[in-house]
Coordinates of C-alpha atoms in Angstrom, one line a residue:
M735 CA 171.1 -111.3 41.9
L736 CA 169.7 -114.2 44.2
K737 CA 171.6 -117.1 45.2
G738 CA 170.2 -120.6 44.7
G739 CA 168.6 -120.9 48.0
E740 CA 167.4 -117.3 48.2
W741 CA 165.8 -117.5 44.7
E742 CA 163.9 -120.7 45.6
N743 CA 162.5 -119.3 48.4
K744 CA 161.4 -116.1 46.9
Q745 CA 159.6 -118.4 44.0
L746 CA 158.0 -120.5 46.6
F747 CA 156.3 -117.7 48.1
T748 CA 155.7 -116.1 44.8
N749 CA 153.8 -118.8 43.2
F750 CA 151.9 -119.9 46.4
A751 CA 148.9 -117.8 45.7
R752 CA 148.3 -119.4 42.3
L753 CA 148.2 -122.7 43.3
P754 CA 144.8 -124.9 44.1
V755 CA 144.1 -125.6 47.8
Y756 CA 145.2 -129.2 47.9
E757 CA 148.0 -128.1 46.1
Q758 CA 148.4 -125.2 48.6
F759 CA 148.3 -127.8 51.3
I760 CA 151.2 -129.9 49.5
F761 CA 152.8 -126.9 49.1
E762 CA 152.3 -125.5 52.7
G763 CA 153.7 -128.7 53.8
R764 CA 156.6 -128.3 51.8
R765 CA 156.7 -124.9 53.3
I766 CA 156.3 -126.0 56.7
F767 CA 159.1 -128.2 56.1
K768 CA 161.3 -125.5 54.6
M769 CA 160.2 -123.2 57.4
R770 CA 161.2 -125.9 60.1
K771 CA 164.3 -126.2 58.4
F772 CA 164.9 -122.3 58.3
M773 CA 163.9 -122.1 61.9
S774 CA 166.1 -125.1 62.7
I775 CA 169.0 -123.2 61.2
F776 CA 168.2 -120.2 62.9
A777 CA 167.9 -121.9 66.0
F778 CA 171.0 -123.5 65.8
V779 CA 172.8 -120.2 65.0
S780 CA 170.8 -118.3 67.6
M781 CA 172.2 -121.0 70.2
I782 CA 175.6 -120.5 69.1
V783 CA 175.2 -116.9 69.5
L784 CA 173.8 -117.2 72.9
L785 CA 176.3 -119.6 74.0
F786 CA 178.8 -117.4 72.7
T787 CA 177.6 -114.5 74.5
S788 CA 177.1 -116.6 77.7
C789 CA 180.8 -117.5 77.6
T790 CA 181.8 -114.1 76.9
G791 CA 180.0 -112.8 80.1
A792 CA 181.5 -115.4 82.2
T793 CA 185.0 -114.2 81.7
G794 CA 184.7 -111.2 83.3
P795 CA 187.0 -110.3 86.0
A796 CA 186.5 -112.0 89.4
G797 CA 185.4 -110.0 92.0
P798 CA 182.5 -107.7 91.4
A799 CA 180.5 -109.6 88.6
G800 CA 180.7 -108.0 85.1
P801 CA 179.1 -104.8 84.7
A802 CA 175.2 -105.7 83.9
G803 CA 175.1 -103.3 81.0
A804 CA 177.3 -105.6 79.1
V805 CA 175.1 -108.6 79.3
G806 CA 172.1 -106.6 78.2
A807 CA 173.8 -105.7 75.0
V808 CA 174.3 -109.2 73.7
G809 CA 172.1 -108.9 70.9
P810 CA 168.2 -109.5 70.2
A811 CA 168.5 -113.4 70.6
G812 CA 168.3 -114.5 74.0
P813 CA 165.2 -113.5 76.1
A814 CA 165.9 -111.4 78.9
G815 CA 165.5 -114.4 81.3
A816 CA 168.6 -116.1 79.5
V817 CA 170.5 -112.9 80.4
G818 CA 169.8 -113.6 84.2
A819 CA 170.8 -117.3 83.7
V820 CA 174.3 -115.9 82.8
G821 CA 176.6 -118.7 84.0
P822 CA 178.2 -118.8 87.3
A823 CA 179.9 -115.7 88.3
G824 CA 183.5 -116.1 88.1
P825 CA 185.4 -116.7 91.3
A826 CA 185.7 -113.7 93.5
G827 CA 188.9 -112.0 92.9
A828 CA 191.4 -112.8 95.4
T829 CA 191.3 -110.4 98.6
G830 CA 193.8 -107.9 98.9
A831 CA 196.4 -109.0 101.5
T832 CA 195.6 -107.3 104.9
G833 CA 198.1 -104.7 105.9
V834 CA 200.5 -106.0 108.4
I835 CA 199.4 -104.8 112.1
G836 CA 201.7 -102.4 113.5
A837 CA 203.4 -103.9 116.4
T838 CA 201.8 -102.9 119.9
G839 CA 203.5 -100.4 121.8
A840 CA 205.3 -101.7 125.1
T841 CA 202.9 -101.2 128.0
G842 CA 204.2 -98.5 130.3
A843 CA 205.6 -99.8 133.6
T844 CA 202.8 -99.6 136.3
G845 CA 203.4 -96.8 138.8
A846 CA 204.2 -98.1 142.5
T847 CA 201.1 -98.6 144.4
G848 CA 200.6 -95.8 147.0
P849 CA 199.8 -96.8 150.4
A850 CA 196.3 -98.0 150.8
G851 CA 193.8 -95.5 151.7
A852 CA 196.3 -92.8 152.9
V853 CA 195.5 -90.2 150.3
G854 CA 191.6 -90.4 151.1
A855 CA 192.8 -90.2 154.8
I856 CA 193.8 -86.7 154.6
G857 CA 193.4 -83.5 152.6
A858 CA 196.3 -82.3 150.4
A859 CA 198.9 -80.6 152.3
G860 CA 198.8 -76.8 152.2
P861 CA 201.8 -75.2 150.6
A862 CA 205.1 -74.8 152.8
G863 CA 205.3 -71.5 151.8
A864 CA 208.7 -69.3 152.5
S865 CA 211.0 -70.9 154.8
A866 CA 210.4 -69.9 158.5
V867 CA 214.3 -69.2 158.7
T868 CA 213.6 -66.0 156.5
T869 CA 210.0 -65.2 157.5
G870 CA 210.8 -65.5 161.1
W871 CA 213.0 -62.4 161.0
S872 CA 211.6 -58.9 160.8
E873 CA 212.5 -55.3 161.5
F874 CA 211.1 -53.2 164.1
N875 CA 209.0 -50.4 162.6
P876 CA 209.1 -47.6 163.4
S877 CA 212.5 -47.5 164.9
P878 CA 213.4 -44.8 167.4
P879 CA 214.1 -41.4 166.0
L880 CA 217.8 -41.4 166.9
D881 CA 220.1 -38.5 166.3
A882 CA 223.0 -38.8 163.9
N883 CA 225.7 -40.8 165.5
E884 CA 223.3 -42.1 168.4
H885 CA 223.5 -45.6 168.9
I886 CA 221.4 -48.4 170.7
N887 CA 223.0 -49.7 174.0
N888 CA 220.2 -51.7 175.7
I889 CA 216.4 -52.9 174.6
S890 CA 214.0 -54.1 177.2
R891 CA 210.7 -55.8 176.4
L892 CA 209.2 -55.7 180.0
A893 CA 206.2 -58.1 180.4
G894 CA 203.6 -57.9 183.0
M895 CA 203.7 -54.0 182.9
T896 CA 200.9 -51.5 182.3
I897 CA 201.2 -48.1 180.9
H898 CA 198.3 -45.7 181.4
D899 CA 196.2 -48.9 181.6
V900 CA 196.4 -49.1 177.9
I901 CA 199.6 -51.1 176.9
S902 CA 201.2 -53.9 178.5
N903 CA 204.7 -55.3 177.5
A904 CA 206.0 -51.8 177.6
F905 CA 209.1 -51.6 175.2
Y906 CA 212.1 -49.4 176.2
V907 CA 215.6 -48.5 174.5
T908 CA 218.7 -47.1 176.1
T909 CA 220.8 -45.0 173.8
S910 CA 224.1 -43.1 173.7
R911 CA 225.1 -39.9 172.5
A912 CA 228.3 -38.0 172.6
T913 CA 227.3 -36.0 175.9
D914 CA 224.5 -38.2 177.4
D915 CA 222.4 -41.2 177.4
R916 CA 218.5 -41.5 176.9
I917 CA 215.8 -43.8 177.8
W918 CA 213.2 -44.4 175.0
L919 CA 209.6 -45.5 175.7
Y920 CA 207.6 -47.1 173.0
D921 CA 203.9 -47.0 173.9
G922 CA 202.6 -49.0 171.0
K923 CA 202.3 -45.9 168.7
T924 CA 205.3 -43.5 169.5
W925 CA 208.5 -43.3 170.6
S926 CA 209.2 -40.7 173.5
V927 CA 212.5 -40.0 175.5
V928 CA 211.4 -40.4 179.2
Y929 CA 215.0 -40.0 180.9
T930 CA 218.1 -38.2 179.9
G931 CA 221.6 -38.7 181.9
S932 CA 224.0 -41.5 182.6
V933 CA 222.3 -44.7 182.1
D934 CA 222.3 -47.8 179.6
V935 CA 220.9 -50.7 181.3
I936 CA 217.3 -51.2 182.4
R937 CA 215.8 -54.1 185.0
N938 CA 212.4 -54.3 186.2
S939 CA 210.0 -55.6 188.6
G940 CA 206.4 -55.1 187.4
N941 CA 206.0 -51.5 186.9
T942 CA 209.3 -50.6 189.0
L943 CA 212.1 -49.9 186.9
F944 CA 216.0 -49.9 187.8
A945 CA 218.5 -48.3 185.4
Y946 CA 222.3 -48.0 185.9
K947 CA 225.4 -47.2 183.7
A948 CA 227.4 -50.2 183.1
G949 CA 230.9 -50.0 183.9
K950 CA 230.5 -47.2 186.6
V951 CA 229.4 -48.0 190.2
A952 CA 226.5 -45.6 191.0
D953 CA 223.3 -45.6 192.7
L954 CA 220.4 -47.3 190.8
I955 CA 217.9 -44.9 189.6
V956 CA 214.1 -46.0 190.0
S957 CA 211.0 -45.3 188.4
T958 CA 207.7 -46.6 190.0
D959 CA 205.4 -45.8 187.3
A960 CA 206.8 -47.8 184.4
G961 CA 209.3 -45.3 183.2
L962 CA 207.0 -42.2 183.1
T963 CA 209.1 -40.6 185.8
W964 CA 212.5 -41.1 187.6
T965 CA 212.4 -39.8 191.1
G966 CA 213.7 -42.7 193.2
K967 CA 217.2 -44.2 193.9
F968 CA 218.6 -47.3 195.5
P969 CA 222.1 -46.9 196.9
A970 CA 225.0 -49.2 195.5
P971 CA 226.6 -51.5 197.4
P972 CA 229.5 -49.4 199.1
K973 CA 232.3 -52.1 198.4
A974 CA 231.3 -52.5 194.7
T975 CA 234.2 -52.0 192.1
V976 CA 232.2 -52.8 188.9
A977 CA 228.8 -52.8 187.4
D978 CA 228.5 -55.2 184.3
K979 CA 225.5 -55.2 181.9
S980 CA 224.7 -58.8 183.1
G981 CA 225.5 -57.9 186.4
I982 CA 222.6 -56.6 188.1
L983 CA 219.8 -59.1 188.9
V984 CA 216.1 -57.8 190.2
V985 CA 214.1 -60.5 192.1
D986 CA 211.5 -58.2 193.3
V987 CA 210.8 -54.3 194.4
N988 CA 213.0 -55.1 197.4
T989 CA 215.6 -57.9 196.4
I990 CA 218.5 -57.1 194.2
F991 CA 221.8 -59.2 193.5
W992 CA 224.8 -57.1 192.5
A993 CA 227.9 -59.0 190.8
D994 CA 231.1 -57.9 191.4
V995 CA 234.8 -59.4 191.1
D996 CA 235.0 -62.7 193.4
R997 CA 231.8 -61.8 195.2
V998 CA 228.1 -61.1 195.1
F999 CA 226.0 -58.4 196.8
K1000 CA 222.5 -58.8 197.9
T1001 CA 219.9 -56.3 199.2
T1002 CA 216.4 -57.0 200.6
D1003 CA 215.7 -53.5 201.7
K1004 CA 216.0 -51.3 198.6
G1005 CA 219.5 -50.8 198.9
L1006 CA 219.8 -49.6 202.4
T1007 CA 222.1 -52.5 203.3
W1008 CA 223.8 -55.0 201.2
T1009 CA 225.2 -58.4 202.5
E1010 CA 228.3 -59.9 200.9
Q1011 CA 228.8 -63.4 199.5
T1012 CA 232.0 -64.8 198.7
C1013 CA 232.5 -66.3 194.8
P1014 CA 236.0 -66.5 193.9
M1015 CA 235.9 -66.7 190.3
G1016 CA 237.0 -63.3 188.8
N1017 CA 234.4 -60.8 187.1
I1018 CA 230.8 -62.3 187.6
T1019 CA 227.4 -62.3 185.5
F1020 CA 224.4 -64.3 186.5
K1021 CA 220.9 -65.4 185.7
R1022 CA 218.2 -66.7 188.0
N1023 CA 216.4 -70.0 187.2
P1024 CA 212.7 -70.5 187.3
N1025 CA 213.1 -72.3 190.8
G1026 CA 215.0 -69.6 192.5
D1027 CA 218.5 -70.7 192.1
L1028 CA 221.2 -68.6 190.6
T1029 CA 223.8 -69.6 187.9
A1030 CA 226.9 -67.7 187.3
A1031 CA 230.0 -67.4 185.0
G1032 CA 233.2 -65.6 186.1
V1033 CA 236.3 -64.8 184.2
D1034 CA 239.5 -64.3 186.2
S1035 CA 242.3 -62.0 185.4
K1036 CA 244.3 -65.1 183.8
G1037 CA 241.5 -65.6 181.4
V1038 CA 239.9 -68.9 182.9
L1039 CA 236.4 -69.3 182.7
R1040 CA 234.6 -70.8 185.5
G1041 CA 230.9 -71.5 186.7
A1042 CA 229.0 -71.7 189.8
R1043 CA 225.6 -71.8 191.3
L1044 CA 223.6 -70.5 194.4
V1045 CA 220.9 -72.7 195.5
S1046 CA 217.6 -70.9 196.5
G1047 CA 217.4 -70.0 200.1
S1048 CA 221.3 -70.4 200.4
N1049 CA 223.9 -67.8 200.9
T1050 CA 226.7 -70.0 199.8
W1051 CA 227.9 -70.2 196.1
E1052 CA 228.9 -73.7 194.7
I1053 CA 231.8 -73.3 192.5
V1054 CA 232.3 -76.1 189.7
P1055 CA 235.6 -77.5 190.4
Q1056 CA 237.1 -77.5 186.9
P1057 CA 237.2 -74.5 184.5
V1058 CA 235.6 -74.6 181.3
P1059 CA 237.9 -76.3 178.8
L1060 CA 238.7 -73.6 176.5
S1061 CA 242.1 -73.7 174.3
S1062 CA 242.4 -70.1 174.6
L1063 CA 241.8 -67.5 177.1
A1064 CA 238.3 -66.3 177.9
L1065 CA 237.2 -62.9 177.2
V1066 CA 233.6 -62.7 178.4
G1067 CA 231.5 -65.8 179.9
T1068 CA 227.9 -65.6 180.3
S1069 CA 225.7 -67.9 182.2
N1070 CA 222.3 -69.1 180.9
F1071 CA 219.7 -70.8 183.3
V1072 CA 218.3 -74.2 181.9
L1073 CA 214.5 -73.9 181.6
G1074 CA 214.2 -77.5 182.6
Y1075 CA 216.4 -76.9 185.5
N1076 CA 215.0 -78.2 189.0
R1077 CA 218.0 -80.4 190.5
T1078 CA 215.8 -83.3 189.6
T1079 CA 215.3 -83.0 185.9
F1080 CA 218.3 -81.2 185.4
N1081 CA 221.2 -80.8 187.9
G1082 CA 223.6 -78.5 186.1
L1083 CA 224.2 -75.3 184.4
Q1084 CA 225.2 -73.8 181.0
I1085 CA 227.9 -71.4 180.0
S1086 CA 228.6 -69.7 176.8
A1087 CA 232.1 -68.0 176.1
T1088 CA 234.1 -65.5 173.9
T1089 CA 237.6 -66.2 173.7
T1090 CA 240.8 -65.0 172.1
G1091 CA 241.6 -67.8 170.0
G1092 CA 238.2 -68.2 168.4
D1093 CA 237.1 -71.4 170.0
S1094 CA 234.1 -69.7 171.3
G1095 CA 231.0 -72.1 172.5
W1096 CA 228.6 -73.4 174.5
W1097 CA 229.1 -75.8 177.6
I1098 CA 227.1 -77.5 180.2
W1099 CA 228.2 -78.9 183.5
D1100 CA 226.1 -81.8 185.0
F1101 CA 226.6 -81.9 188.8
N1102 CA 225.2 -85.6 188.8
N1103 CA 227.8 -86.7 186.3
P1104 CA 230.6 -84.0 186.8
G1105 CA 232.3 -83.0 183.7
W1106 CA 232.1 -80.0 181.0
Y1107 CA 229.9 -80.9 177.9
R1108 CA 230.2 -78.8 174.7
I1109 CA 226.6 -78.7 173.6
D1110 CA 226.7 -76.3 170.5
G1111 CA 227.2 -79.4 168.1
G1112 CA 229.4 -77.7 166.1
N1113 CA 227.4 -74.6 165.8
R1114 CA 229.9 -72.4 167.6
V1115 CA 229.1 -69.0 168.8
N1116 CA 231.6 -66.1 168.7
Q1117 CA 229.8 -64.1 171.4
A1118 CA 228.9 -65.0 174.8
V1119 CA 225.5 -63.4 174.7
A1120 CA 222.7 -65.8 175.7
F1121 CA 219.1 -65.7 177.0
S1122 CA 216.9 -68.5 178.3
N1123 CA 212.8 -68.0 178.1
A1124 CA 211.2 -70.0 181.1
G1125 CA 207.3 -69.1 180.9
S1126 CA 206.8 -68.9 177.0
S1127 CA 207.6 -72.7 176.1
V1128 CA 205.7 -75.8 176.5
G1129 CA 207.8 -78.9 176.1
N1130 CA 207.3 -82.3 178.0
A1131 CA 208.3 -84.2 181.0
D1132 CA 211.2 -86.1 179.2
E1133 CA 212.6 -83.1 177.4
S1134 CA 211.6 -80.7 179.8
N1135 CA 210.7 -77.0 178.4
G1136 CA 211.7 -73.7 177.7
V1137 CA 214.7 -72.8 175.1
T1138 CA 218.0 -71.1 175.8
Y1139 CA 219.7 -69.1 173.0
C1140 CA 223.1 -67.9 172.1
M1141 CA 224.3 -65.8 169.4
D1142 CA 227.3 -64.7 167.1
E1143 CA 227.5 -61.7 164.6
N1144 CA 225.0 -63.5 162.0
S1145 CA 223.3 -66.2 163.6
V1146 CA 221.5 -67.5 166.7
V1147 CA 222.4 -71.1 168.3
R1148 CA 219.5 -72.8 170.5
V1149 CA 219.1 -75.5 172.7
R1150 CA 215.5 -77.1 173.7
G1151 CA 215.0 -77.7 177.4
I1152 CA 217.6 -79.9 178.8
S1153 CA 219.0 -81.2 175.3
R1154 CA 222.7 -81.3 174.7
Q1155 CA 222.4 -80.6 171.0
A1156 CA 221.9 -77.3 169.5
D1157 CA 220.1 -75.9 166.1
R1158 CA 221.0 -72.7 164.4
F1159 CA 219.1 -70.1 162.5
A1160 CA 220.9 -67.4 160.5
I1161 CA 219.9 -63.9 159.9
P1162 CA 218.7 -63.8 156.2
T1163 CA 221.2 -62.4 153.4
S1164 CA 218.1 -60.5 152.4
F1165 CA 218.6 -57.9 155.0
G1166 CA 222.0 -57.0 153.4
T1167 CA 225.0 -56.1 155.5
T1168 CA 223.9 -56.6 159.0
K1169 CA 225.4 -57.5 162.3
L1170 CA 223.8 -58.6 165.5
I1171 CA 225.4 -56.6 168.1
F1172 CA 223.6 -58.1 171.1
M1173 CA 220.6 -60.3 172.2
Q1174 CA 218.7 -58.2 174.6
T1175 CA 215.6 -60.2 175.8
S1176 CA 212.7 -62.0 174.8
Y1177 CA 208.9 -62.1 175.2
T1178 CA 205.8 -64.1 174.5
E1179 CA 204.1 -62.8 171.1
P1180 CA 201.3 -60.2 172.3
G1181 CA 198.0 -61.7 172.4
A1182 CA 199.1 -65.2 172.2
P1183 CA 198.8 -67.6 175.3
T1184 CA 201.6 -68.5 177.7
S1185 CA 202.8 -71.0 175.2
G1186 CA 202.8 -68.7 172.2
P1187 CA 205.9 -68.2 170.0
I1188 CA 208.9 -66.6 171.6
I1189 CA 210.0 -63.3 170.1
L1190 CA 213.7 -62.7 170.6
T1191 CA 214.9 -59.2 170.3
F1192 CA 218.3 -57.8 168.7
S1193 CA 220.2 -54.6 168.4
V1194 CA 221.6 -54.5 165.0
C1195 CA 224.3 -52.6 163.0
T1196 CA 223.4 -51.9 159.4
D1197 CA 226.0 -49.2 158.7
G1198 CA 229.2 -51.1 159.3
D1199 CA 230.4 -48.9 162.4
G1200 CA 230.1 -51.9 164.7
K1201 CA 227.2 -49.9 166.6
A1202 CA 223.6 -50.7 166.8
E1203 CA 221.0 -48.5 165.4
K1204 CA 218.5 -50.8 164.4
I1205 CA 216.0 -53.4 166.1
F1206 CA 215.3 -57.0 164.7
F1207 CA 213.0 -59.5 166.0
Y1208 CA 213.0 -63.2 165.5
R1209 CA 209.9 -65.1 165.9
D1210 CA 210.5 -68.7 167.2
A1211 CA 207.4 -70.4 166.9
L1212 CA 209.0 -73.9 167.2
N1213 CA 209.4 -73.6 171.1
Q1214 CA 206.2 -75.8 171.2
A1215 CA 205.6 -79.6 171.2
V1216 CA 203.9 -81.2 168.3
T1217 CA 200.2 -81.7 169.2
G1218 CA 197.3 -83.9 167.7
V1219 CA 199.5 -86.9 167.1
S1220 CA 197.0 -89.8 166.0
A1221 CA 197.4 -93.4 164.7
S1222 CA 194.7 -94.4 162.2
F1223 CA 193.9 -97.2 159.5
I1224 CA 195.6 -99.7 161.7
A1225 CA 196.0 -103.0 159.7
P1226 CA 198.0 -106.4 160.6
S1227 CA 201.3 -104.5 158.9
S1228 CA 200.4 -100.7 158.3
M1229 CA 198.8 -97.6 159.8
V1230 CA 198.9 -94.1 159.1
V1231 CA 200.1 -91.2 161.5
K1232 CA 198.6 -87.8 161.5
W1233 CA 199.3 -84.5 163.5
T1234 CA 198.5 -80.9 163.7
Q1235 CA 200.4 -78.4 161.8
L1236 CA 203.0 -76.4 163.8
A1237 CA 203.2 -72.8 163.2
D1238 CA 206.2 -72.1 160.7
A1239 CA 207.2 -75.8 160.6
T1240 CA 208.4 -76.9 157.2
N1241 CA 209.4 -80.5 158.0
Y1242 CA 208.7 -83.3 160.5
T1243 CA 210.3 -86.5 161.4
V1244 CA 208.5 -89.6 162.5
F1245 CA 209.8 -92.6 164.9
L1246 CA 207.9 -95.8 165.4
S1247 CA 209.1 -98.2 168.3
K1248 CA 208.0 -100.5 170.7
T1249 CA 210.1 -98.3 172.9
K1250 CA 209.2 -94.6 173.5
Q1251 CA 211.5 -92.4 171.8
T1252 CA 212.4 -89.2 173.8
N1253 CA 215.6 -87.7 172.4
Y1254 CA 215.3 -86.4 168.9
Y1255 CA 219.1 -86.7 168.4
A1256 CA 219.3 -90.4 169.4
A1257 CA 215.7 -91.8 168.3
I1258 CA 215.5 -94.5 166.1
S1259 CA 212.7 -96.6 164.6
D1260 CA 212.4 -100.5 165.0
P1261 CA 214.1 -102.8 162.4
G1262 CA 211.8 -103.5 159.7
I1263 CA 209.7 -100.4 160.1
S1264 CA 209.5 -98.2 156.8
I1265 CA 207.9 -94.8 157.1
N1266 CA 206.7 -92.9 153.8
Y1267 CA 206.7 -89.1 154.7
T1268 CA 206.5 -86.2 152.3
S1269 CA 208.4 -83.1 153.3
G1270 CA 206.0 -80.4 154.6
S1271 CA 203.2 -82.9 155.3
T1272 CA 201.5 -83.7 158.3
V1273 CA 200.8 -87.4 157.5
A1274 CA 202.9 -90.2 157.2
W1275 CA 202.3 -94.0 156.3
V1276 CA 204.1 -96.7 158.1
N1277 CA 204.6 -100.3 157.0
G1278 CA 206.4 -103.2 158.5
L1279 CA 204.4 -103.6 161.7
S1280 CA 203.6 -106.9 163.7
S1281 CA 201.3 -107.8 166.3
T1282 CA 202.3 -105.8 169.3
D1283 CA 201.9 -102.1 171.1
Y1284 CA 203.9 -99.3 169.6
Y1285 CA 204.8 -95.8 170.4
V1286 CA 204.7 -93.0 167.8
T1287 CA 206.9 -89.9 168.3
V1288 CA 207.1 -87.0 165.9
W1289 CA 209.3 -83.8 166.0
A1290 CA 209.2 -80.6 163.8
T1291 CA 212.8 -80.4 162.7
S1292 CA 212.9 -77.4 160.2
P1293 CA 214.0 -74.7 160.4
V1294 CA 214.7 -75.5 163.9
T1295 CA 213.6 -78.6 166.1
S1296 CA 210.5 -78.6 168.4
F1297 CA 209.6 -80.5 171.4
Y1298 CA 207.9 -83.9 170.5
G1299 CA 204.4 -85.1 170.4
S1300 CA 203.6 -88.8 170.6
T1301 CA 200.8 -91.3 170.9
T1302 CA 200.2 -95.3 171.5
F1303 CA 198.4 -97.8 169.4
H1304 CA 198.1 -101.8 169.3
V1305 CA 198.4 -104.1 166.5
G1306 CA 196.6 -107.3 166.4

């Protein structure tokens, strides 16, 4: 059933067609009014709906605008454009709080700045390698093919000799068996026995060899063909009473000195005649200095050790007035010639001693400043065995040249030139149970120039019986001066020192001063000078300079000391 309004409208439209035209017009006006009224109501309702819809969209969550789809679903009322006019977007949602930024880690400490330009100035140092103290030692191979219980008495490496025009620096060994002695020759390839008899010491002058038996006064047997045959003899002094291992000194093929008790014999005619020189200081051994002077050590019957010298061209021995200051009796004394000795550079002599109380050691007598000075620097030796090498060492005018060596059972002590301080190098433990029995001789490394490394030769016991059956060598390459010292990158307060690597050296010490430093054991750098040096390197960086002239002095210091190298430079 229709309500009032609805029925009225229906009737209005139903009867409209039945009316006359003017009545239709009247009716149409009424209709229009009715329609306008209807439309006004409809528009009002639509606007209400539209406003309601618009308000609903506006309340969407802030941040991203409300989903577009939701707006399109708002009834058929509003035209599409009205949707675009959806009220202003709600305020953007509050931005999420930014996470707290982690605290910045503390900046690492800046490393110390290296000396300017130093690294670029030199390539990286080569590896130091194994210590020269160990690598310097080697065992002779092949060893002489000794019989059971045969042992070595004496070793001689005789420079300046020629065997069959093939080999120089012939190598000889004397050995003892139960019934006889033998002389062995090594020709660079094989060992051969060249003499059998009573002999244990060899000396030479060129290709002429002299051999004798220590402790026995007998003629010297002679070979003039480098030991291949032994057909000659030099008669011993008729008054001689002893023949020590260090008591026969060969100057040349005609001139020989024979040390005895309280006297020395000399021949210049191949032993046909001997002249006697008085030297009252007991049982004598001696050495010949490069300038021709002889130095001697003597132990008397009371165990007192004395020294003496015979100036070249003289027949009178000058005996040191004071005995060597030992705290116990001397058993053996050995004199050493000093390589820098020339009575101008050094006017003295050296003596090593073996004593009954163990205070064995090494002393020097200075004729210019009379007195005995101990020079082993605490590196005491317990065997009075020493050797000096003259022609195979190059030093300098201040330190002189040459090295003198002493030894004990397991190490060697050395003194460079005219120094009064000593170095020590020990036989490495890798060789096992070994004892140095005797230091026999030395020679310059074959093929090297005169200034090449010195090879020391030792007879060694390896089986514990106290008698030698092996031969060991030690290669001392630090008998040289440091070379190639230079100053570069000179600035108002700094500079760089470089030098040439010295064979087998593993460390160096640098001094820088306004005055030249010539004694390693007393050398210092000027106050305020700092020297930055890395062990094993051949470069050092210097700071703290001022405007003046400087001396730079460099020594190799490990495994033993070298002679110095130096240069000068100017700042400012």
